[in-house]
Amino acid sequence: MHFTKMHGLGNDYLYVYGFPVDPEERSIKLSERHFGAGSDGMIYIMPSLKADFEMRIFNADGSEAMMCGNGIRCVGKYVYDKGYTKKKELDIDTKSGIKHLSLHTNAQNKVDLVTVDMGEREILDPALEAEGHTGTYVSMGNPHFVLFTEDAEAAPVDTLGPVLECAPQFPDRANIEFVQVIDEHTLRMRVWERGSGITMACGTGACASVAAAAAHHLVPMNERIEVKLDGGSLYISVSDSGAVEMTGPAAVVYEGETVE
């Protein structure tokens, strides 16, 4: 099986063009960072009858994810740079609906930035208590629990993250964001991702964090907000209607082949 390792701000996946075969087992095996290729999971790209392409996402623990903001940007780069499409405006079918991508190319006609219409955020509970901690429960097509903190660097991501992920309030588990408000246009976010643990970036998590901050009047609506993650920055805006737009990079690490 041929794969391409790609990342969006260090949130890395193994990308395969084709239909999944034993995806849960392969994702667990190949995602392992000492005995596998090392990744946060695998993403399969397929033709679609409803959109330009379809993507399916499998986490490092084998569970299937509904959506990945960093992953979908890499899907856009993959299909354009490899010649599967010449379009710079694409629709990608995901488990959380069809998302629209705008591809931005460099002087070499390679995609380096992607803007994604992430759809509408849904504030499920602005002040939900879970395991003794109060946060904002947000859906970006997948579940997020956003905790505001004075110091994101000191946040107990590795200890509190897994506890909250599996809290009884989240029957399907949740992604956990620890967010510090730096100023009205800048957030610092660290994340414990459902099914993958600590990752360097989470696109849907950045969107959920800005949506939560806007709901609490910590950042303005209709303006681009920088979200600083461990792997770099994403730029997010939330409209008055709740529509969310994300812009960020996508990059190739290497091409590989599995030995079955």
XYZ file of C-alpha atoms in Angstrom:
260
model
C 0.000 0.000 0.000
C 1.364 3.375 -1.016
C 0.859 6.257 1.406
C 1.868 9.889 1.708
C 2.701 11.285 5.108
C 1.424 14.862 5.397
C 0.840 17.315 8.199
C -1.056 20.470 9.027
C 0.933 22.287 11.721
C 2.417 18.987 12.943
C -0.961 17.182 13.089
C 0.244 14.317 10.879
C -1.642 11.570 9.052
C -0.890 8.885 6.479
C -2.905 9.580 3.320
C -4.034 6.846 0.943
C -5.946 7.313 -2.299
C -8.382 4.410 -2.378
C -11.064 2.659 -0.389
C -10.227 1.530 3.161
C -9.206 -2.095 3.723
C -8.920 -3.139 7.401
C -8.591 0.587 8.284
C -8.864 0.182 12.059
C -6.087 -2.413 12.248
C -3.851 -0.599 9.764
C -4.266 2.740 11.495
C -3.262 1.276 14.870
C -0.260 -0.502 13.353
C 1.066 2.250 11.084
C 0.396 5.156 13.446
C 2.687 3.713 16.130
C 5.647 6.072 16.368
C 8.318 3.502 17.226
C 7.269 0.442 15.232
C 5.163 2.072 12.500
C 5.380 5.089 10.224
C 4.272 7.324 13.086
C 1.167 9.496 12.797
C -2.001 10.702 14.471
C -3.942 8.316 12.213
C -4.805 7.542 8.592
C -6.946 9.387 6.047
C -8.389 7.719 2.961
C -9.337 9.786 -0.103
C -11.923 8.409 -2.515
C -14.061 9.475 -5.478
C -17.506 10.711 -4.463
C -20.936 10.822 -6.086
C -21.965 13.753 -3.857
C -18.821 15.920 -3.975
C -15.455 16.147 -5.711
C -13.893 13.674 -3.251
C -14.719 11.839 -0.039
C -12.447 11.478 2.990
C -12.530 9.006 5.860
C -10.432 9.498 8.974
C -9.150 6.831 11.356
C -7.434 7.831 14.581
C -4.292 6.272 15.992
C -6.430 4.041 18.213
C -8.396 2.729 15.211
C -11.591 4.677 15.919
C -13.183 6.575 13.055
C -13.393 10.373 13.283
C -16.123 12.483 11.751
C -13.971 15.425 10.698
C -10.392 16.740 10.854
C -9.655 20.366 10.029
C -5.922 19.891 9.516
C -6.560 16.669 7.626
C -9.003 18.151 5.144
C -6.520 20.884 4.202
C -3.993 18.174 3.392
C -6.617 16.356 1.325
C -6.964 19.490 -0.799
C -3.199 19.673 -1.308
C -2.994 15.949 -2.051
C -5.596 15.844 -4.822
C -4.377 19.053 -6.493
C -0.627 18.484 -6.306
C -0.962 14.860 -7.466
C -3.140 15.817 -10.438
C -6.440 14.246 -9.379
C -8.066 17.620 -10.017
C -7.238 20.976 -11.588
C -9.916 22.773 -9.570
C -8.971 25.207 -6.826
C -12.498 25.254 -5.410
C -13.422 21.794 -4.092
C -16.176 20.088 -2.161
C -15.107 17.240 0.136
C -17.617 14.787 1.590
C -16.929 13.978 5.255
C -18.762 12.169 8.048
C -19.892 15.605 9.274
C -21.127 16.817 5.888
C -19.714 18.373 2.739
C -17.017 20.998 3.310
C -15.907 23.584 0.735
C -12.182 24.212 0.169
C -10.381 27.102 -1.522
C -6.828 26.156 -2.503
C -4.037 28.752 -2.545
C -0.975 27.901 -4.674
C 2.608 29.170 -4.659
C 4.948 30.118 -7.536
C 5.551 26.421 -8.259
C 1.766 25.850 -8.566
C 1.753 23.724 -5.411
C -0.835 24.182 -2.712
C 0.591 25.723 0.468
C -2.502 27.238 2.129
C -6.103 26.079 2.223
C -9.229 27.919 3.364
C -12.070 25.684 4.559
C -15.720 26.537 5.063
C -16.172 24.484 8.216
C -19.944 24.897 8.369
C -21.859 26.242 11.350
C -20.756 25.771 14.916
C -23.292 24.683 17.496
C -22.931 25.744 21.125
C -24.382 22.706 22.873
C -23.850 24.070 26.395
C -22.045 27.349 27.230
C -21.309 26.285 30.828
C -21.209 22.512 31.105
C -19.631 20.915 34.185
C -17.671 17.704 33.668
C -15.464 16.025 36.271
C -15.555 19.202 38.358
C -14.485 21.497 35.505
C -16.735 24.004 33.740
C -16.276 24.524 30.013
C -18.124 25.247 26.782
C -19.476 22.253 24.885
C -19.284 22.910 21.128
C -20.031 20.829 18.054
C -18.080 21.350 14.835
C -19.616 18.176 13.445
C -17.544 16.475 16.148
C -17.658 17.154 19.919
C -15.389 19.637 21.721
C -15.130 20.703 25.349
C -13.363 24.073 25.599
C -11.760 25.078 28.898
C -10.448 28.625 29.362
C -7.249 28.877 31.379
C -4.862 31.601 32.540
C -1.817 29.704 31.219
C -2.160 27.192 28.390
C 1.479 26.133 28.743
C 0.871 24.973 32.310
C -2.492 23.315 31.568
C -2.681 19.606 32.574
C -3.370 18.431 29.017
C -1.784 15.003 29.487
C -3.572 14.211 32.764
C -6.920 16.027 32.651
C -7.368 15.575 28.899
C -7.939 11.794 28.953
C -10.201 12.054 32.001
C -12.458 14.623 30.348
C -12.398 12.846 26.974
C -14.207 9.888 28.543
C -16.399 11.810 31.005
C -19.990 10.525 31.246
C -21.274 13.833 29.844
C -19.702 12.826 26.512
C -21.132 9.435 25.491
C -19.166 9.532 22.218
C -16.090 10.988 23.955
C -14.893 14.514 23.218
C -11.894 16.538 22.101
C -10.589 18.682 24.965
C -9.208 22.182 24.344
C -7.269 24.251 26.877
C -7.469 27.883 25.737
C -5.741 31.047 26.919
C -6.982 34.435 25.691
C -3.900 36.475 24.808
C -5.830 39.428 23.383
C -9.090 39.992 21.508
C -7.588 38.670 18.252
C -5.264 35.970 19.586
C -5.813 32.685 21.417
C -3.292 30.087 22.608
C -4.676 26.549 22.466
C -3.435 23.108 23.443
C -5.447 20.004 22.770
C -6.145 16.441 23.813
C -7.712 14.844 20.733
C -10.300 12.122 21.005
C -8.668 8.870 19.931
C -5.188 10.333 19.403
C -4.119 12.041 22.650
C -1.957 15.167 22.601
C -1.446 16.473 19.086
C 0.424 19.521 17.828
C -2.689 21.034 16.274
C -6.425 20.447 15.859
C -8.295 22.371 13.185
C -11.806 21.659 14.428
C -10.554 22.357 17.959
C -9.272 25.771 16.903
C -12.669 26.495 15.326
C -14.478 25.349 18.464
C -12.182 27.471 20.632
C -12.884 30.648 18.664
C -16.608 29.831 18.630
C -16.572 29.398 22.419
C -14.539 32.577 22.938
C -16.923 34.538 20.713
C -19.920 33.136 22.596
C -18.413 34.496 25.822
C -17.550 37.851 24.162
C -13.809 37.267 24.575
C -13.117 37.744 20.844
C -15.194 39.541 18.188
C -17.430 37.935 15.602
C -16.777 38.444 11.853
C -13.043 39.045 12.352
C -10.068 36.769 11.794
C -8.668 35.349 15.033
C -5.199 33.817 15.274
C -5.104 30.549 17.200
C -1.577 29.647 18.286
C -1.108 25.874 18.557
C 1.945 23.784 19.396
C 2.636 23.351 15.661
C 1.914 26.899 14.478
C -1.046 29.192 13.820
C -4.472 28.821 12.267
C -6.725 31.740 11.363
C -10.408 31.382 12.215
C -13.441 33.613 11.781
C -16.992 33.081 13.058
C -19.831 34.998 11.430
C -22.938 36.338 13.118
C -24.838 33.380 11.663
C -22.388 30.926 13.250
C -20.560 29.983 10.038
C -16.884 29.178 10.651
C -13.984 29.635 8.223
C -10.458 28.294 8.752
C -7.225 29.063 6.892
C -3.942 27.238 7.421
C -1.046 25.394 5.779
C -0.662 21.853 4.483
C 2.647 20.079 3.835
C 4.081 16.769 2.622
C 6.589 14.902 4.803
C 7.410 11.854 2.637
C 6.045 9.085 0.412
C 6.099 5.485 1.674
C 5.169 1.874 0.929
C 4.003 -0.741 3.389
C 5.452 -4.244 3.425
C 2.572 -6.666 3.992
